[in-house]
XYZ file of C-alpha atoms in Angstrom:
635
model
C 16.636 -6.324 -12.206
C 16.766 -8.415 -9.075
C 13.910 -7.374 -6.795
C 13.181 -8.477 -3.248
C 9.485 -8.242 -2.369
C 8.339 -8.544 1.241
C 4.672 -9.070 2.121
C 3.409 -8.638 5.668
C 0.821 -10.676 7.527
C -2.161 -8.572 6.429
C -1.065 -8.748 2.783
C -1.218 -12.574 2.922
C -3.983 -12.753 5.527
C -6.411 -14.835 3.450
C -6.476 -17.160 0.454
C -7.801 -14.299 -1.686
C -4.948 -12.036 -0.608
C -2.362 -14.755 -1.281
C -3.760 -15.154 -4.801
C -3.559 -11.374 -5.325
C 0.069 -11.355 -4.157
C 0.841 -14.222 -6.554
C -0.584 -12.162 -9.431
C 1.603 -9.192 -8.487
C 4.723 -11.355 -8.236
C 4.042 -12.971 -11.609
C 3.539 -9.542 -13.212
C 6.874 -8.393 -11.773
C 8.594 -11.413 -13.352
C 6.877 -10.742 -16.688
C 8.415 -7.251 -16.587
C 11.826 -8.933 -17.030
C 12.726 -9.034 -13.342
C 14.117 -11.759 -11.133
C 12.183 -11.990 -7.872
C 12.746 -13.229 -4.332
C 9.677 -13.012 -2.095
C 9.851 -12.812 1.703
C 6.601 -13.549 3.510
C 5.332 -13.131 7.062
C 2.892 -15.460 8.805
C -0.744 -15.064 7.756
C -2.802 -12.473 9.609
C -2.806 -13.081 13.344
C -1.112 -16.481 13.155
C 1.817 -15.410 15.348
C -0.547 -14.057 18.012
C -2.538 -17.303 17.913
C 0.628 -19.353 18.371
C 1.642 -17.173 21.319
C -1.756 -17.791 22.901
C -1.317 -21.543 22.482
C 2.056 -21.412 24.206
C 0.588 -19.520 27.163
C -2.186 -22.103 27.426
C 0.289 -24.928 28.031
C 3.129 -23.171 29.860
C 3.501 -20.185 32.165
C 7.172 -19.828 31.232
C 7.959 -21.520 27.901
C 11.614 -21.772 26.922
C 12.872 -19.427 24.239
C 14.100 -22.354 22.162
C 10.683 -24.018 22.042
C 9.043 -20.672 21.319
C 11.278 -20.294 18.264
C 10.354 -23.802 17.122
C 6.677 -22.930 17.507
C 6.624 -19.423 16.030
C 8.721 -20.350 12.987
C 5.906 -22.617 11.765
C 3.665 -19.653 10.947
C 5.778 -18.514 8.002
C 6.058 -22.066 6.656
C 2.310 -22.096 6.031
C 2.316 -18.816 4.100
C 5.384 -19.579 1.945
C 3.986 -22.967 0.912
C 0.587 -21.502 0.007
C 2.117 -18.633 -1.972
C 4.389 -21.026 -3.871
C 1.358 -23.170 -4.728
C -0.535 -20.085 -5.912
C 2.369 -19.070 -8.169
C 2.659 -22.570 -9.599
C -1.085 -22.522 -10.293
C -0.475 -19.407 -12.428
C 2.235 -21.209 -14.371
C 5.098 -19.423 -12.619
C 7.839 -21.763 -11.332
C 8.312 -21.174 -7.600
C 9.816 -22.882 -4.578
C 9.375 -22.194 -0.874
C 12.359 -22.245 1.481
C 12.650 -21.764 5.229
C 15.246 -19.474 6.746
C 17.414 -22.493 7.537
C 17.159 -23.828 3.972
C 18.176 -20.425 2.618
C 21.145 -20.499 5.019
C 20.291 -17.362 6.966
C 22.893 -17.878 9.684
C 22.303 -16.155 13.021
C 23.689 -16.069 16.522
C 22.035 -18.354 19.087
C 19.994 -15.665 20.877
C 16.545 -17.268 20.707
C 13.709 -14.808 20.209
C 15.925 -11.913 19.122
C 18.684 -13.438 17.005
C 20.885 -11.252 14.819
C 21.976 -12.292 11.342
C 25.642 -13.204 10.998
C 25.628 -13.987 7.293
C 23.525 -15.309 4.432
C 24.916 -17.998 2.141
C 22.974 -17.312 -1.082
C 24.252 -20.197 -3.214
C 20.982 -22.169 -3.118
C 18.815 -19.120 -3.820
C 21.060 -18.115 -6.715
C 20.743 -21.619 -8.189
C 16.949 -21.361 -8.380
C 17.009 -17.764 -9.604
C 19.278 -18.769 -12.487
C 16.589 -21.264 -13.526
C 13.908 -18.565 -13.628
C 12.259 -19.774 -10.424
C 10.714 -17.393 -7.919
C 12.125 -18.147 -4.468
C 9.625 -17.650 -1.635
C 11.462 -17.296 1.677
C 10.110 -17.547 5.217
C 10.810 -14.258 6.937
C 11.513 -13.747 10.634
C 13.689 -16.840 11.021
C 17.121 -18.347 10.538
C 19.484 -21.004 11.806
C 22.191 -20.660 14.434
C 25.844 -21.007 13.521
C 27.933 -23.933 14.735
C 27.051 -27.613 14.813
C 23.651 -27.468 16.547
C 21.661 -25.934 13.660
C 19.095 -24.442 16.027
C 16.023 -22.725 14.590
C 16.069 -19.059 15.622
C 13.729 -16.109 15.187
C 14.686 -12.468 14.721
C 11.969 -10.912 16.891
C 8.900 -8.868 16.004
C 9.262 -7.225 12.609
C 11.815 -9.856 11.662
C 10.483 -10.340 8.127
C 11.556 -6.774 7.291
C 15.032 -7.689 8.531
C 15.084 -10.907 6.469
C 14.073 -9.075 3.289
C 16.632 -6.276 3.520
C 19.391 -8.688 4.583
C 18.666 -10.821 1.515
C 18.778 -7.642 -0.564
C 22.254 -6.918 0.790
C 23.514 -10.488 0.341
C 22.181 -10.805 -3.217
C 23.084 -7.212 -4.162
C 19.475 -6.611 -5.181
C 18.560 -3.605 -7.300
C 15.490 -2.906 -5.174
C 13.765 -4.103 -2.015
C 10.009 -3.478 -1.951
C 8.221 -3.627 1.408
C 4.531 -4.272 0.721
C 2.056 -3.443 3.433
C -1.622 -2.557 3.770
C -1.185 1.208 3.291
C 0.193 3.558 0.606
C 3.514 4.291 2.315
C 4.982 6.272 5.197
C 3.035 9.167 6.701
C 4.283 12.255 8.502
C 2.459 10.970 11.593
C -0.382 8.645 12.550
C -3.393 9.674 10.417
C -5.715 7.948 12.881
C -4.681 10.600 15.411
C -3.855 13.523 13.104
C -6.206 13.726 10.094
C -3.812 16.166 8.377
C -1.052 13.529 8.204
C 0.532 13.409 4.764
C 2.098 10.709 2.674
C 5.868 11.189 2.330
C 7.176 10.573 -1.216
C 10.835 10.292 -0.199
C 12.773 10.036 3.056
C 16.416 9.360 3.912
C 17.570 6.234 5.724
C 18.779 8.364 8.625
C 15.362 9.956 9.066
C 13.588 6.615 8.697
C 15.883 5.021 11.262
C 15.026 7.700 13.820
C 11.293 7.406 13.111
C 11.422 3.618 13.369
C 13.325 3.663 16.654
C 10.879 6.222 18.088
C 7.893 3.977 17.409
C 6.889 4.304 13.736
C 5.233 1.030 12.764
C 6.172 0.812 9.097
C 9.703 -0.653 9.263
C 11.867 -2.335 11.858
C 14.905 -0.208 12.838
C 17.251 -3.156 12.238
C 16.011 -3.435 8.647
C 16.735 0.253 8.081
C 20.198 -0.198 9.627
C 21.051 -2.908 7.094
C 19.720 -0.820 4.205
C 21.830 2.125 5.338
C 24.970 0.077 5.891
C 24.825 -1.753 2.555
C 23.077 0.824 0.371
C 19.980 -1.288 -0.300
C 17.332 0.810 -2.136
C 13.990 0.547 -0.321
C 10.403 1.349 -1.276
C 7.377 1.016 1.009
C 4.226 0.375 -1.039
C 0.645 -0.780 -0.688
C -0.199 -4.345 -1.675
C -3.723 -3.144 -2.535
C -2.860 -0.903 -5.489
C -0.059 0.336 -7.731
C 0.639 3.664 -6.012
C 4.368 4.565 -6.031
C 4.712 4.532 -2.238
C 7.597 6.036 -0.272
C 11.221 5.773 -1.363
C 13.816 5.400 1.395
C 17.110 6.816 0.182
C 20.320 5.203 1.400
C 23.622 7.059 1.667
C 26.308 5.979 -0.759
C 27.505 2.756 0.837
C 31.150 2.011 1.475
C 32.328 -1.521 0.625
C 31.955 -3.794 3.627
C 32.029 -7.493 4.376
C 28.800 -9.470 4.505
C 30.279 -11.491 7.353
C 28.811 -10.429 10.674
C 26.026 -8.751 8.719
C 24.067 -7.545 11.756
C 26.788 -7.612 14.391
C 29.585 -5.911 12.513
C 31.292 -2.807 13.782
C 28.755 -0.561 15.498
C 30.914 2.591 15.527
C 32.337 3.964 12.286
C 33.888 7.203 13.419
C 34.753 9.623 16.188
C 33.877 13.282 15.709
C 35.054 16.362 17.533
C 33.817 19.926 17.474
C 35.771 22.363 19.615
C 33.943 25.544 18.685
C 31.318 25.239 21.417
C 29.957 27.508 24.115
C 27.786 25.955 26.808
C 24.947 28.039 28.230
C 22.874 26.915 31.210
C 20.061 28.667 33.006
C 18.014 27.692 35.999
C 15.143 29.292 37.802
C 13.180 28.376 40.876
C 9.782 28.060 39.253
C 8.809 26.691 35.855
C 6.502 28.654 33.577
C 4.681 27.793 30.375
C 6.321 29.224 27.291
C 9.853 29.569 28.658
C 11.379 27.305 25.991
C 9.303 28.898 23.229
C 10.396 32.408 24.218
C 14.029 31.444 24.645
C 14.422 29.639 21.340
C 12.349 32.165 19.460
C 14.876 34.796 20.529
C 17.782 32.503 19.623
C 16.281 31.963 16.159
C 15.914 35.714 15.635
C 19.576 36.162 16.593
C 20.438 33.355 14.110
C 22.520 31.517 16.692
C 23.197 27.918 15.741
C 22.264 25.786 18.746
C 23.695 22.297 18.692
C 22.445 20.382 21.746
C 19.600 21.233 24.118
C 18.503 19.561 27.337
C 15.950 20.418 29.992
C 15.758 18.670 33.346
C 13.535 19.003 36.392
C 14.843 19.486 39.920
C 13.579 18.219 43.263
C 12.100 21.675 43.944
C 10.269 21.546 40.570
C 12.554 24.194 39.122
C 13.873 23.422 35.658
C 17.267 23.738 34.018
C 17.803 24.439 30.340
C 21.279 23.894 28.950
C 22.453 24.256 25.381
C 25.578 24.491 23.289
C 26.061 27.294 20.777
C 28.139 26.646 17.681
C 30.692 29.069 16.289
C 30.302 28.914 12.512
C 33.658 30.517 11.824
C 35.847 27.425 11.900
C 36.660 25.170 9.002
C 36.550 21.405 8.985
C 39.974 19.836 9.477
C 41.339 16.356 9.955
C 42.357 15.215 13.408
C 44.910 15.731 14.862
C 45.750 18.778 12.708
C 43.824 21.118 15.016
C 45.376 24.181 16.534
C 43.513 24.243 19.832
C 44.651 27.742 20.639
C 42.874 29.042 17.543
C 39.715 26.952 17.782
C 38.766 27.775 21.353
C 37.906 31.391 20.696
C 34.560 32.640 21.980
C 31.631 32.003 19.622
C 29.541 34.731 21.189
C 30.483 37.066 23.990
C 29.444 35.934 27.451
C 27.697 39.204 28.227
C 25.715 39.058 24.982
C 24.505 35.517 25.674
C 23.505 36.343 29.224
C 21.651 39.443 28.058
C 19.862 37.561 25.282
C 18.754 34.625 27.427
C 17.733 36.666 30.448
C 15.765 39.028 28.195
C 14.035 36.115 26.490
C 13.122 34.521 29.805
C 11.787 37.676 31.393
C 10.195 39.032 28.249
C 8.162 35.878 27.700
C 7.410 34.741 31.209
C 8.195 37.318 33.869
C 5.429 37.763 36.434
C 6.698 39.266 39.642
C 10.149 38.756 41.038
C 11.995 35.490 40.646
C 15.593 34.486 40.509
C 17.038 33.372 37.186
C 20.677 32.397 36.869
C 22.511 32.175 33.549
C 25.914 30.529 33.281
C 28.166 30.658 30.215
C 31.167 28.348 29.753
C 33.365 29.191 26.779
C 35.965 26.455 26.717
C 33.761 23.529 25.685
C 33.781 20.818 23.027
C 31.569 17.994 21.831
C 32.966 14.548 21.152
C 30.785 11.951 19.449
C 30.847 8.386 18.221
C 28.958 7.793 14.979
C 27.422 4.633 13.591
C 24.048 3.000 13.071
C 21.553 1.609 15.560
C 23.176 3.199 18.609
C 20.099 3.185 20.853
C 19.310 -0.404 19.935
C 22.769 -1.455 21.154
C 22.944 -0.256 24.768
C 26.470 -1.566 25.251
C 27.843 1.027 22.825
C 26.919 4.059 24.955
C 28.116 2.299 28.095
C 31.479 1.594 26.468
C 31.833 5.240 25.412
C 31.095 6.509 28.912
C 33.452 4.038 30.591
C 36.237 4.841 28.117
C 35.964 8.556 28.875
C 35.776 7.885 32.615
C 38.953 5.800 32.583
C 40.689 8.721 30.858
C 39.470 11.126 33.549
C 37.104 12.972 31.197
C 33.987 14.325 32.901
C 30.773 14.372 30.858
C 28.667 17.518 31.240
C 25.862 16.844 28.734
C 24.781 13.810 26.699
C 22.817 13.555 23.451
C 21.648 10.240 21.979
C 20.243 9.151 18.640
C 20.353 6.040 16.469
C 23.216 7.603 14.504
C 25.346 9.373 17.089
C 26.087 9.595 20.806
C 27.498 12.986 21.751
C 29.079 14.180 24.989
C 29.845 17.763 25.959
C 33.244 17.965 27.664
C 35.846 20.545 28.611
C 37.871 21.421 25.507
C 41.131 21.114 27.438
C 40.756 17.320 27.441
C 39.315 16.917 23.948
C 42.476 15.478 22.376
C 42.676 12.893 25.161
C 38.996 12.023 24.691
C 39.388 11.535 20.946
C 42.497 9.411 21.368
C 40.949 6.983 23.855
C 37.697 6.678 21.899
C 39.556 5.966 18.666
C 41.525 3.286 20.472
C 38.491 1.741 22.195
C 36.392 1.552 19.027
C 39.320 0.803 16.677
C 38.923 3.985 14.632
C 41.894 5.107 12.544
C 41.003 8.789 12.354
C 38.427 11.304 13.467
C 37.123 14.461 11.903
C 36.477 17.853 13.418
C 33.098 18.584 11.884
C 31.788 21.995 11.000
C 28.064 22.522 11.592
C 27.276 22.693 7.861
C 28.373 19.172 6.945
C 25.655 17.232 5.130
C 25.820 13.530 4.364
C 25.901 12.540 0.703
C 22.996 10.373 -0.393
C 22.753 8.200 -3.475
C 20.388 10.619 -5.226
C 22.480 13.662 -4.391
C 19.555 15.048 -2.401
C 19.727 16.564 1.053
C 17.478 15.572 3.952
C 14.464 17.762 4.680
C 14.440 19.960 7.804
C 11.423 18.071 9.202
C 9.885 14.846 7.937
C 7.728 13.406 10.700
C 6.349 13.577 14.216
C 6.012 10.673 16.633
C 4.330 10.083 19.973
C 5.213 7.120 22.171
C 2.752 6.465 24.994
C 4.628 3.392 26.202
C 7.615 5.106 27.773
C 8.810 5.522 31.343
C 11.123 8.114 32.869
C 13.653 7.028 35.480
C 15.419 9.627 37.629
C 18.411 8.962 39.869
C 18.846 11.652 42.516
C 22.167 12.931 43.843
C 24.655 11.123 41.617
C 28.202 12.256 42.327
C 29.388 14.751 39.720
C 32.623 13.005 38.785
C 33.998 10.870 35.941
C 32.675 7.310 35.852
C 29.165 7.759 37.225
C 27.403 7.647 33.844
C 29.561 4.666 32.893
C 28.441 2.722 35.968
C 24.766 3.582 35.544
C 24.464 2.812 31.852
C 26.905 -0.070 31.993
C 24.588 -1.766 34.491
C 21.591 -1.183 32.226
C 23.529 -2.514 29.231
C 24.146 -5.746 31.128
C 20.359 -6.132 31.259
C 20.119 -5.273 27.518
C 17.953 -2.229 28.292
C 17.933 0.467 25.608
C 17.944 4.059 26.872
C 17.034 7.361 25.223
C 16.926 11.020 26.325
C 19.783 10.892 28.823
C 19.676 14.152 30.798
C 22.040 15.361 33.506
C 20.856 18.278 35.612
C 23.123 21.309 35.330
C 22.596 22.554 38.873
C 24.786 20.797 41.429
C 23.743 20.092 45.003
C 26.442 19.538 47.601
C 25.890 16.646 49.960
C 28.520 16.365 52.681
C 30.702 18.645 50.586
C 30.439 16.449 47.475
C 28.855 17.952 44.322
C 25.985 15.845 42.991
C 23.532 16.062 40.116
C 20.459 14.160 38.978
C 20.454 11.840 35.961
C 17.192 11.090 34.154
C 16.474 8.999 31.075
C 13.628 7.278 29.240
C 13.132 3.565 28.634
C 10.322 1.444 27.252
C 7.636 0.842 29.876
C 8.236 -2.884 29.495
C 11.827 -2.361 30.690
C 11.063 0.051 33.535
C 10.802 -2.513 36.329
C 13.966 -4.348 35.271
C 15.835 -1.038 34.968
C 14.686 0.085 38.408
C 15.733 -3.195 40.016
C 19.141 -3.092 38.327
C 19.769 0.468 39.502
C 18.638 -0.232 43.053
C 21.208 -3.027 43.166
C 23.816 -0.499 41.985
C 22.738 2.350 44.273
C 24.833 1.350 47.270
C 28.085 1.191 45.315
C 27.627 4.635 43.715
C 26.135 6.224 46.860
C 23.273 7.908 45.004
C 19.914 9.086 46.296
C 16.463 7.714 45.567
C 15.448 6.199 42.230
C 12.124 7.421 40.841
C 10.069 5.752 38.102
C 7.302 7.615 36.266
C 5.232 5.587 33.798
C 2.583 8.285 33.256
C 4.496 10.075 30.503
C 4.476 10.471 26.744
C 7.491 11.143 24.552
C 6.804 13.446 21.608
C 9.480 13.771 18.940
C 10.112 15.680 15.738
C 12.485 14.107 13.201
C 14.353 15.615 10.270
C 17.846 15.199 8.885
C 18.133 18.909 8.158
C 17.249 20.281 11.597
C 20.838 20.995 12.562
C 21.682 24.666 11.951
C 17.976 25.599 11.720
C 17.056 27.105 15.116
C 13.681 28.257 13.816
C 12.573 24.593 13.703
C 13.288 24.238 17.420
C 11.462 27.499 18.118
C 8.384 26.347 16.156
C 8.325 23.050 18.045
C 8.243 24.711 21.456
C 5.879 27.472 20.345
C 3.371 24.850 19.154
C 3.389 23.214 22.596
C 3.199 26.539 24.431
C 0.136 27.624 22.452
C -1.665 24.491 23.638
C -0.619 25.122 27.274
C 1.388 21.879 27.367
C 4.073 21.689 30.041
C 7.414 20.197 29.007
C 8.874 17.994 31.744
C 12.126 17.106 29.957
C 13.641 17.782 26.566
C 16.656 16.642 24.582
C 17.879 17.149 21.027
C 20.303 15.618 18.564
C 21.268 16.387 14.967
C 18.156 14.603 13.686
C 15.471 14.876 16.354
C 13.866 16.913 19.109
C 12.195 14.925 21.886
C 10.281 16.080 24.917
C 8.487 14.374 27.768
C 4.977 15.534 28.630
C 2.199 14.145 30.796
C 0.746 11.002 29.253
C -2.763 12.449 29.021
C -1.360 15.302 26.902
C 0.596 13.092 24.490
C -1.991 13.021 21.687
C -2.689 16.734 22.056
C 1.049 17.417 21.875
C 1.437 15.319 18.720
C -1.337 17.246 16.972
C 0.198 20.559 18.020
C 3.724 19.696 16.928
C 2.598 18.235 13.598
C 0.501 21.283 12.780
C 3.143 23.770 13.886
C 6.291 22.189 12.501
C 5.664 20.023 9.421
C 5.302 21.721 6.028
C 2.856 20.454 3.422
C 4.373 17.726 1.263
C 4.158 19.048 -2.287
C 3.991 17.315 -5.689
C 2.422 14.167 -4.274
C -1.193 13.046 -3.873
C -2.393 13.680 -0.323
C -4.858 10.803 -0.519
C -4.465 7.611 -2.465
C -7.623 6.169 -3.975
C -8.229 2.545 -4.750
C -7.668 0.851 -1.404
C -9.730 -2.311 -1.593
C -10.561 -2.154 2.099
C -9.990 0.242 4.980
C -6.601 -0.439 6.500
C -4.592 0.630 9.485
C -1.958 2.993 8.143
C 1.736 2.722 8.775
C 2.972 6.045 10.007
C 5.703 8.077 11.517
C 4.007 8.291 14.883
């Protein structure tokens, strides 16, 4: 077997640890395996180098920073190679440039274009262990610039080498036993996960899980690289990350290849929106508890807050009666039938709202729109590539398609539109993203994974305390507004999640307007606000509000679609702890909500306890850790 082994900074943080890693590598070779080792810089070396740069320059150039930071890995690869040679195991250390990891020229966050493995293969054929510097590469062209891949880049290097060399296994060694259902430092009941799909891991990683970089998971998913996350302190089996069965694809443009693989359409949708003047605790829990009891399959859910502090909830209900068919062989007249009667939906939702929360008189409006569809682009790493969403929105705008709801995830961006324009929407998206065909998906479709297993309904919970919410008031409710907003943010390379359009329109000077809110990393909040203020005059919107005192709590699971009881449990757990939900949004693989920052940890504990089942047939604690370690986790 050809095995890629990656060791992080803590795993090679001292001479003793480097010697222990050398012993493990030698044992792997003695078990009749061929081994490539990817190593990070020792311990806090990268942080120390960053401190040195700040001591000599207030604004160091990205190029010189790459030259500086790339030296950290050179120390660790040389020492590990020496340790292996001392054990009698032939080994050679190579930098990213020597390995021919070719990247673009984006210093500090380069993406891998290709890996030319000829030199590595030469040494492997001689029985030599190749020790590669992670985190770094060399730009294409004639300049041969040293580049770095950004934080977590050694994960990316290891999985990319696994793809290029067609490795049988890529082992990510860290200081903990594997991936946990959440952060055990916050939630003592956190459990070790024996197996997780790439899709689930990608969502967890993008939401803030520390164990793997999202770009590494993207590569594993795209090229079918088998992954295991294990502890470098013992021989526990760790967590297996299961890739879907990979389709043949070129290794050229390895990290910048086609972002969108398909366009999906589902016409059997009914949109339901409700708004009320005053928010109450438990509204979402009561509503979705009733929906679960009625066994309605809810596809997308959003909640937004209005200027008057009233809150909208909008959702789409799926009709399960339609079969999957290939586009364009859809008879629209047959597929636009009502999933549930309008009167029944209104009765159910109003009853749920009043039954759970009614105290005195208040006005609640429920609106049902039958003739709706969802159109989606599918791929990998969608949130990490902000230009993809912007291109989708602008493509629909140019075709005169108005977007009523938006759902985002790393795997899919979905828009709710009027079904009358769905064929036009599919056609222009296929053309824009160079897709030959699209599929009308039924709600029961499940992706095929290499083991034949299906994803679990829920696998992990995450809290991100470093988020900000940006709200744009009074955006004109017409095609092209979302395209302009998120196109401007894409120009600044700002990734966006939880895009929420309010469902209640306000008329200003006779023009219908709505609010648009979304979340960004706190580090990007100021840049996003400045970019939008520069745009505000041209789109004639209202004020732009930035709230950094929030937490984003998410539940992830590849099997959540078509399981409304999971959504109900999520909201019930928050309601029981008296936690107010400011915003919410869902996709096929996650539920996210925004709460007050001071309630973020409390919310994580509540959601984990209320929504995640006990992981069976796996040890809940792993003995034998040589030293206490910070765990890698889903939260």
